[in-house]
Amino acid sequence: MVEVSESERRQALAEEFSRLEESAMYSAQNQFEQAKQWRGINLMLGLPASVLAAVSGATALASTAGRLWAGLLALAAAAFGAVLTTVNASHRTNQASSAANAYLEIQTAARQARLLDLPVTDLDEMRAALAEITARRDEQNKTAEPPNRWAWRRAQKNIDAGGQAYGVDSSEKGA
């Protein structure tokens, strides 16, 4: 068996915590972008359904001559409503937002373990902390909906633009 020094083990743990942070950062941003997309779909389907239902009701009540138009508008409103119910965009918005926030919690836990605990805590305790955070990430991965290509691109763009950067971490700390 190869002997590994304590500093090498701490470095390996730090790298693995960093990987968890990065993984969680990308996953959180992907889920936030998914939530935005589902919220938009919910509005794009829900608003026309509501407006068409209101207009068809008003048309039907206004005159008997408008019954054909009222019927067509009611059918269109029902179609939008049916698609909205089938897609379940509101639920998916909430689900993606919850997943994103869970990934942010994992990201924060990994960062704090790496920066605050790892330098001063027993290596066996840190290995257990790494296993616990990894298990949380793996469990979240099982329940989170995979992002589509559009959400992935938007998340990547947001991260590249510094959307996950904290001011305290910038290279201009004293400036």
PDB file of C-alpha atoms in Angstrom:
ATOM      1  CA  MET A   1       0.000   0.000   0.000  1.00  0.00           C
ATOM      2  CA  VAL A   2       1.261   3.469  -0.882  1.00  0.00           C
ATOM      3  CA  GLU A   3       1.722   5.937   1.960  1.00  0.00           C
ATOM      4  CA  VAL A   4       0.016   9.263   1.389  1.00  0.00           C
ATOM      5  CA  SER A   5       0.944  12.250   3.494  1.00  0.00           C
ATOM      6  CA  GLU A   6      -1.618  14.255   5.417  1.00  0.00           C
ATOM      7  CA  SER A   7      -1.054  17.273   3.176  1.00  0.00           C
ATOM      8  CA  GLU A   8      -1.632  15.144   0.068  1.00  0.00           C
ATOM      9  CA  ARG A   9      -4.876  13.829   1.554  1.00  0.00           C
ATOM     10  CA  ARG A  10      -6.010  17.362   2.434  1.00  0.00           C
ATOM     11  CA  GLN A  11      -5.207  18.476  -1.110  1.00  0.00           C
ATOM     12  CA  ALA A  12      -7.163  15.554  -2.576  1.00  0.00           C
ATOM     13  CA  LEU A  13     -10.130  16.368  -0.336  1.00  0.00           C
ATOM     14  CA  ALA A  14      -9.946  20.055  -1.291  1.00  0.00           C
ATOM     15  CA  GLU A  15     -10.000  19.141  -4.978  1.00  0.00           C
ATOM     16  CA  GLU A  16     -12.981  16.849  -4.513  1.00  0.00           C
ATOM     17  CA  PHE A  17     -14.897  19.511  -2.555  1.00  0.00           C
ATOM     18  CA  SER A  18     -14.109  21.909  -5.420  1.00  0.00           C
ATOM     19  CA  ARG A  19     -15.529  19.435  -7.924  1.00  0.00           C
ATOM     20  CA  LEU A  20     -18.709  19.189  -5.868  1.00  0.00           C
ATOM     21  CA  GLU A  21     -18.950  22.990  -5.749  1.00  0.00           C
ATOM     22  CA  GLU A  22     -18.552  23.271  -9.497  1.00  0.00           C
ATOM     23  CA  SER A  23     -21.000  20.476 -10.224  1.00  0.00           C
ATOM     24  CA  ALA A  24     -23.599  22.022  -7.928  1.00  0.00           C
ATOM     25  CA  MET A  25     -23.022  25.489  -9.406  1.00  0.00           C
ATOM     26  CA  TYR A  26     -23.748  24.294 -12.946  1.00  0.00           C
ATOM     27  CA  SER A  27     -26.687  22.175 -11.825  1.00  0.00           C
ATOM     28  CA  ALA A  28     -28.216  25.092  -9.897  1.00  0.00           C
ATOM     29  CA  GLN A  29     -27.897  27.447 -12.847  1.00  0.00           C
ATOM     30  CA  ASN A  30     -29.378  24.841 -15.204  1.00  0.00           C
ATOM     31  CA  GLN A  31     -32.364  24.396 -12.900  1.00  0.00           C
ATOM     32  CA  PHE A  32     -32.880  28.153 -12.510  1.00  0.00           C
ATOM     33  CA  GLU A  33     -32.943  28.481 -16.296  1.00  0.00           C
ATOM     34  CA  GLN A  34     -35.414  25.582 -16.535  1.00  0.00           C
ATOM     35  CA  ALA A  35     -37.636  27.342 -13.977  1.00  0.00           C
ATOM     36  CA  LYS A  36     -37.574  30.551 -16.034  1.00  0.00           C
ATOM     37  CA  GLN A  37     -38.512  28.601 -19.151  1.00  0.00           C
ATOM     38  CA  TRP A  38     -41.421  26.813 -17.459  1.00  0.00           C
ATOM     39  CA  ARG A  39     -42.655  30.084 -15.957  1.00  0.00           C
ATOM     40  CA  GLY A  40     -42.699  31.590 -19.462  1.00  0.00           C
ATOM     41  CA  ILE A  41     -44.573  28.612 -20.887  1.00  0.00           C
ATOM     42  CA  ASN A  42     -47.093  28.868 -18.058  1.00  0.00           C
ATOM     43  CA  LEU A  43     -47.728  32.513 -18.942  1.00  0.00           C
ATOM     44  CA  MET A  44     -47.803  31.885 -22.702  1.00  0.00           C
ATOM     45  CA  LEU A  45     -50.516  29.263 -22.280  1.00  0.00           C
ATOM     46  CA  GLY A  46     -52.371  30.608 -19.264  1.00  0.00           C
ATOM     47  CA  LEU A  47     -52.900  34.186 -20.403  1.00  0.00           C
ATOM     48  CA  PRO A  48     -54.487  33.314 -23.769  1.00  0.00           C
ATOM     49  CA  ALA A  49     -56.676  30.683 -22.107  1.00  0.00           C
ATOM     50  CA  SER A  50     -57.991  33.243 -19.610  1.00  0.00           C
ATOM     51  CA  VAL A  51     -58.487  36.000 -22.166  1.00  0.00           C
ATOM     52  CA  LEU A  52     -60.195  33.724 -24.676  1.00  0.00           C
ATOM     53  CA  ALA A  53     -62.516  32.340 -21.999  1.00  0.00           C
ATOM     54  CA  ALA A  54     -63.486  35.845 -20.901  1.00  0.00           C
ATOM     55  CA  VAL A  55     -64.034  37.088 -24.465  1.00  0.00           C
ATOM     56  CA  SER A  56     -66.076  34.025 -25.417  1.00  0.00           C
ATOM     57  CA  GLY A  57     -68.286  34.486 -22.373  1.00  0.00           C
ATOM     58  CA  ALA A  58     -68.806  38.166 -23.146  1.00  0.00           C
ATOM     59  CA  THR A  59     -69.515  37.399 -26.814  1.00  0.00           C
ATOM     60  CA  ALA A  60     -72.067  34.746 -25.919  1.00  0.00           C
ATOM     61  CA  LEU A  61     -73.830  37.072 -23.518  1.00  0.00           C
ATOM     62  CA  ALA A  62     -73.742  40.086 -25.836  1.00  0.00           C
ATOM     63  CA  SER A  63     -75.892  38.642 -28.599  1.00  0.00           C
ATOM     64  CA  THR A  64     -77.197  35.430 -30.047  1.00  0.00           C
ATOM     65  CA  ALA A  65     -75.568  36.295 -33.381  1.00  0.00           C
ATOM     66  CA  GLY A  66     -72.140  35.876 -31.808  1.00  0.00           C
ATOM     67  CA  ARG A  67     -72.717  32.307 -30.695  1.00  0.00           C
ATOM     68  CA  LEU A  68     -70.470  30.832 -33.389  1.00  0.00           C
ATOM     69  CA  TRP A  69     -67.583  33.113 -32.419  1.00  0.00           C
ATOM     70  CA  ALA A  70     -68.245  32.518 -28.750  1.00  0.00           C
ATOM     71  CA  GLY A  71     -68.133  28.773 -29.323  1.00  0.00           C
ATOM     72  CA  LEU A  72     -64.886  28.965 -31.299  1.00  0.00           C
ATOM     73  CA  LEU A  73     -63.262  31.187 -28.675  1.00  0.00           C
ATOM     74  CA  ALA A  74     -64.423  28.833 -25.921  1.00  0.00           C
ATOM     75  CA  LEU A  75     -62.924  25.879 -27.796  1.00  0.00           C
ATOM     76  CA  ALA A  76     -59.625  27.759 -28.222  1.00  0.00           C
ATOM     77  CA  ALA A  77     -59.614  28.636 -24.513  1.00  0.00           C
ATOM     78  CA  ALA A  78     -60.279  24.999 -23.647  1.00  0.00           C
ATOM     79  CA  ALA A  79     -57.433  23.891 -25.932  1.00  0.00           C
ATOM     80  CA  PHE A  80     -54.976  26.280 -24.239  1.00  0.00           C
ATOM     81  CA  GLY A  81     -56.231  25.099 -20.853  1.00  0.00           C
ATOM     82  CA  ALA A  82     -55.848  21.450 -21.812  1.00  0.00           C
ATOM     83  CA  VAL A  83     -52.278  21.959 -22.989  1.00  0.00           C
ATOM     84  CA  LEU A  84     -51.484  23.941 -19.846  1.00  0.00           C
ATOM     85  CA  THR A  85     -52.865  21.146 -17.667  1.00  0.00           C
ATOM     86  CA  THR A  86     -50.995  18.457 -19.589  1.00  0.00           C
ATOM     87  CA  VAL A  87     -47.671  20.301 -19.580  1.00  0.00           C
ATOM     88  CA  ASN A  88     -48.099  21.229 -15.901  1.00  0.00           C
ATOM     89  CA  ALA A  89     -45.718  24.161 -16.282  1.00  0.00           C
ATOM     90  CA  SER A  90     -46.555  25.632 -12.877  1.00  0.00           C
ATOM     91  CA  HIS A  91     -45.516  22.446 -11.090  1.00  0.00           C
ATOM     92  CA  ARG A  92     -42.386  22.147 -13.199  1.00  0.00           C
ATOM     93  CA  THR A  93     -41.453  25.745 -12.384  1.00  0.00           C
ATOM     94  CA  ASN A  94     -41.682  24.997  -8.667  1.00  0.00           C
ATOM     95  CA  GLN A  95     -39.832  21.716  -9.068  1.00  0.00           C
ATOM     96  CA  ALA A  96     -36.931  23.334 -10.962  1.00  0.00           C
ATOM     97  CA  SER A  97     -36.709  26.212  -8.472  1.00  0.00           C
ATOM     98  CA  SER A  98     -36.593  23.792  -5.547  1.00  0.00           C
ATOM     99  CA  ALA A  99     -33.904  21.718  -7.251  1.00  0.00           C
ATOM    100  CA  ALA A 100     -31.863  24.840  -8.005  1.00  0.00           C
ATOM    101  CA  ASN A 101     -31.994  25.944  -4.388  1.00  0.00           C
ATOM    102  CA  ALA A 102     -31.028  22.452  -3.203  1.00  0.00           C
ATOM    103  CA  TYR A 103     -27.993  22.556  -5.495  1.00  0.00           C
ATOM    104  CA  LEU A 104     -27.054  25.977  -4.092  1.00  0.00           C
ATOM    105  CA  GLU A 105     -27.178  24.479  -0.583  1.00  0.00           C
ATOM    106  CA  ILE A 106     -24.848  21.693  -1.715  1.00  0.00           C
ATOM    107  CA  GLN A 107     -22.515  24.206  -3.349  1.00  0.00           C
ATOM    108  CA  THR A 108     -22.372  26.283  -0.172  1.00  0.00           C
ATOM    109  CA  ALA A 109     -21.793  23.230   2.036  1.00  0.00           C
ATOM    110  CA  ALA A 110     -18.911  22.040  -0.162  1.00  0.00           C
ATOM    111  CA  ARG A 111     -17.301  25.484  -0.254  1.00  0.00           C
ATOM    112  CA  GLN A 112     -17.573  25.941   3.505  1.00  0.00           C
ATOM    113  CA  ALA A 113     -16.203  22.457   4.164  1.00  0.00           C
ATOM    114  CA  ARG A 114     -13.246  23.134   1.853  1.00  0.00           C
ATOM    115  CA  LEU A 115     -12.408  26.616   3.067  1.00  0.00           C
ATOM    116  CA  LEU A 116     -13.412  26.608   6.726  1.00  0.00           C
ATOM    117  CA  ASP A 117     -13.331  23.038   7.992  1.00  0.00           C
ATOM    118  CA  LEU A 118     -10.714  21.203   5.956  1.00  0.00           C
ATOM    119  CA  PRO A 119      -7.704  23.187   7.223  1.00  0.00           C
ATOM    120  CA  VAL A 120      -8.494  22.491  10.895  1.00  0.00           C
ATOM    121  CA  THR A 121     -10.605  19.320  11.066  1.00  0.00           C
ATOM    122  CA  ASP A 122      -9.537  15.685  11.376  1.00  0.00           C
ATOM    123  CA  LEU A 123      -9.153  13.997   7.980  1.00  0.00           C
ATOM    124  CA  ASP A 124     -11.545  11.169   8.817  1.00  0.00           C
ATOM    125  CA  GLU A 125     -14.227  13.709   9.744  1.00  0.00           C
ATOM    126  CA  MET A 126     -13.617  15.580   6.498  1.00  0.00           C
ATOM    127  CA  ARG A 127     -13.853  12.347   4.510  1.00  0.00           C
ATOM    128  CA  ALA A 128     -17.220  11.699   6.176  1.00  0.00           C
ATOM    129  CA  ALA A 129     -18.335  15.263   5.374  1.00  0.00           C
ATOM    130  CA  LEU A 130     -17.332  14.741   1.747  1.00  0.00           C
ATOM    131  CA  ALA A 131     -19.309  11.494   1.600  1.00  0.00           C
ATOM    132  CA  GLU A 132     -22.388  13.207   3.106  1.00  0.00           C
ATOM    133  CA  ILE A 133     -22.308  16.134   0.666  1.00  0.00           C
ATOM    134  CA  THR A 134     -21.704  13.764  -2.248  1.00  0.00           C
ATOM    135  CA  ALA A 135     -24.704  11.682  -1.177  1.00  0.00           C
ATOM    136  CA  ARG A 136     -26.865  14.838  -1.039  1.00  0.00           C
ATOM    137  CA  ARG A 137     -25.751  15.785  -4.551  1.00  0.00           C
ATOM    138  CA  ASP A 138     -26.369  12.267  -5.864  1.00  0.00           C
ATOM    139  CA  GLU A 139     -29.842  12.192  -4.311  1.00  0.00           C
ATOM    140  CA  GLN A 140     -30.661  15.572  -5.833  1.00  0.00           C
ATOM    141  CA  ASN A 141     -29.442  14.358  -9.216  1.00  0.00           C
ATOM    142  CA  LYS A 142     -31.957  11.493  -9.039  1.00  0.00           C
ATOM    143  CA  THR A 143     -34.932  13.818  -8.568  1.00  0.00           C
ATOM    144  CA  ALA A 144     -33.985  16.860 -10.669  1.00  0.00           C
ATOM    145  CA  GLU A 145     -35.312  17.016 -14.195  1.00  0.00           C
ATOM    146  CA  PRO A 146     -32.493  17.066 -16.757  1.00  0.00           C
ATOM    147  CA  PRO A 147     -32.106  20.508 -18.328  1.00  0.00           C
ATOM    148  CA  ASN A 148     -32.817  20.999 -21.991  1.00  0.00           C
ATOM    149  CA  ARG A 149     -30.231  22.424 -24.373  1.00  0.00           C
ATOM    150  CA  TRP A 150     -31.641  25.969 -24.184  1.00  0.00           C
ATOM    151  CA  ALA A 151     -31.450  26.024 -20.366  1.00  0.00           C
ATOM    152  CA  TRP A 152     -27.934  24.565 -20.459  1.00  0.00           C
ATOM    153  CA  ARG A 153     -26.736  27.285 -22.859  1.00  0.00           C
ATOM    154  CA  ARG A 154     -28.328  30.055 -20.785  1.00  0.00           C
ATOM    155  CA  ALA A 155     -26.796  28.644 -17.591  1.00  0.00           C
ATOM    156  CA  GLN A 156     -23.352  28.455 -19.188  1.00  0.00           C
ATOM    157  CA  LYS A 157     -23.683  32.035 -20.424  1.00  0.00           C
ATOM    158  CA  ASN A 158     -24.764  33.241 -16.979  1.00  0.00           C
ATOM    159  CA  ILE A 159     -21.831  31.514 -15.255  1.00  0.00           C
ATOM    160  CA  ASP A 160     -19.350  32.781 -17.854  1.00  0.00           C
ATOM    161  CA  ALA A 161     -20.650  36.319 -17.269  1.00  0.00           C
ATOM    162  CA  GLY A 162     -19.950  36.009 -13.543  1.00  0.00           C
ATOM    163  CA  GLY A 163     -23.476  35.173 -12.431  1.00  0.00           C
ATOM    164  CA  GLN A 164     -22.137  32.865  -9.721  1.00  0.00           C
ATOM    165  CA  ALA A 165     -19.233  35.055  -8.625  1.00  0.00           C
ATOM    166  CA  TYR A 166     -19.172  36.759  -5.266  1.00  0.00           C
ATOM    167  CA  GLY A 167     -17.575  40.172  -4.931  1.00  0.00           C
ATOM    168  CA  VAL A 168     -15.460  38.960  -2.030  1.00  0.00           C
ATOM    169  CA  ASP A 169     -13.860  36.377  -4.307  1.00  0.00           C
ATOM    170  CA  SER A 170     -12.813  38.830  -7.028  1.00  0.00           C
ATOM    171  CA  SER A 171      -9.138  39.417  -7.712  1.00  0.00           C
ATOM    172  CA  GLU A 172      -9.579  43.087  -6.791  1.00  0.00           C
ATOM    173  CA  LYS A 173     -10.092  42.418  -3.082  1.00  0.00           C
ATOM    174  CA  GLY A 174      -8.363  45.497  -1.765  1.00  0.00           C
ATOM    175  CA  ALA A 175      -9.403  47.851  -4.530  1.00  0.00           C
TER     176      ALA A 175
END
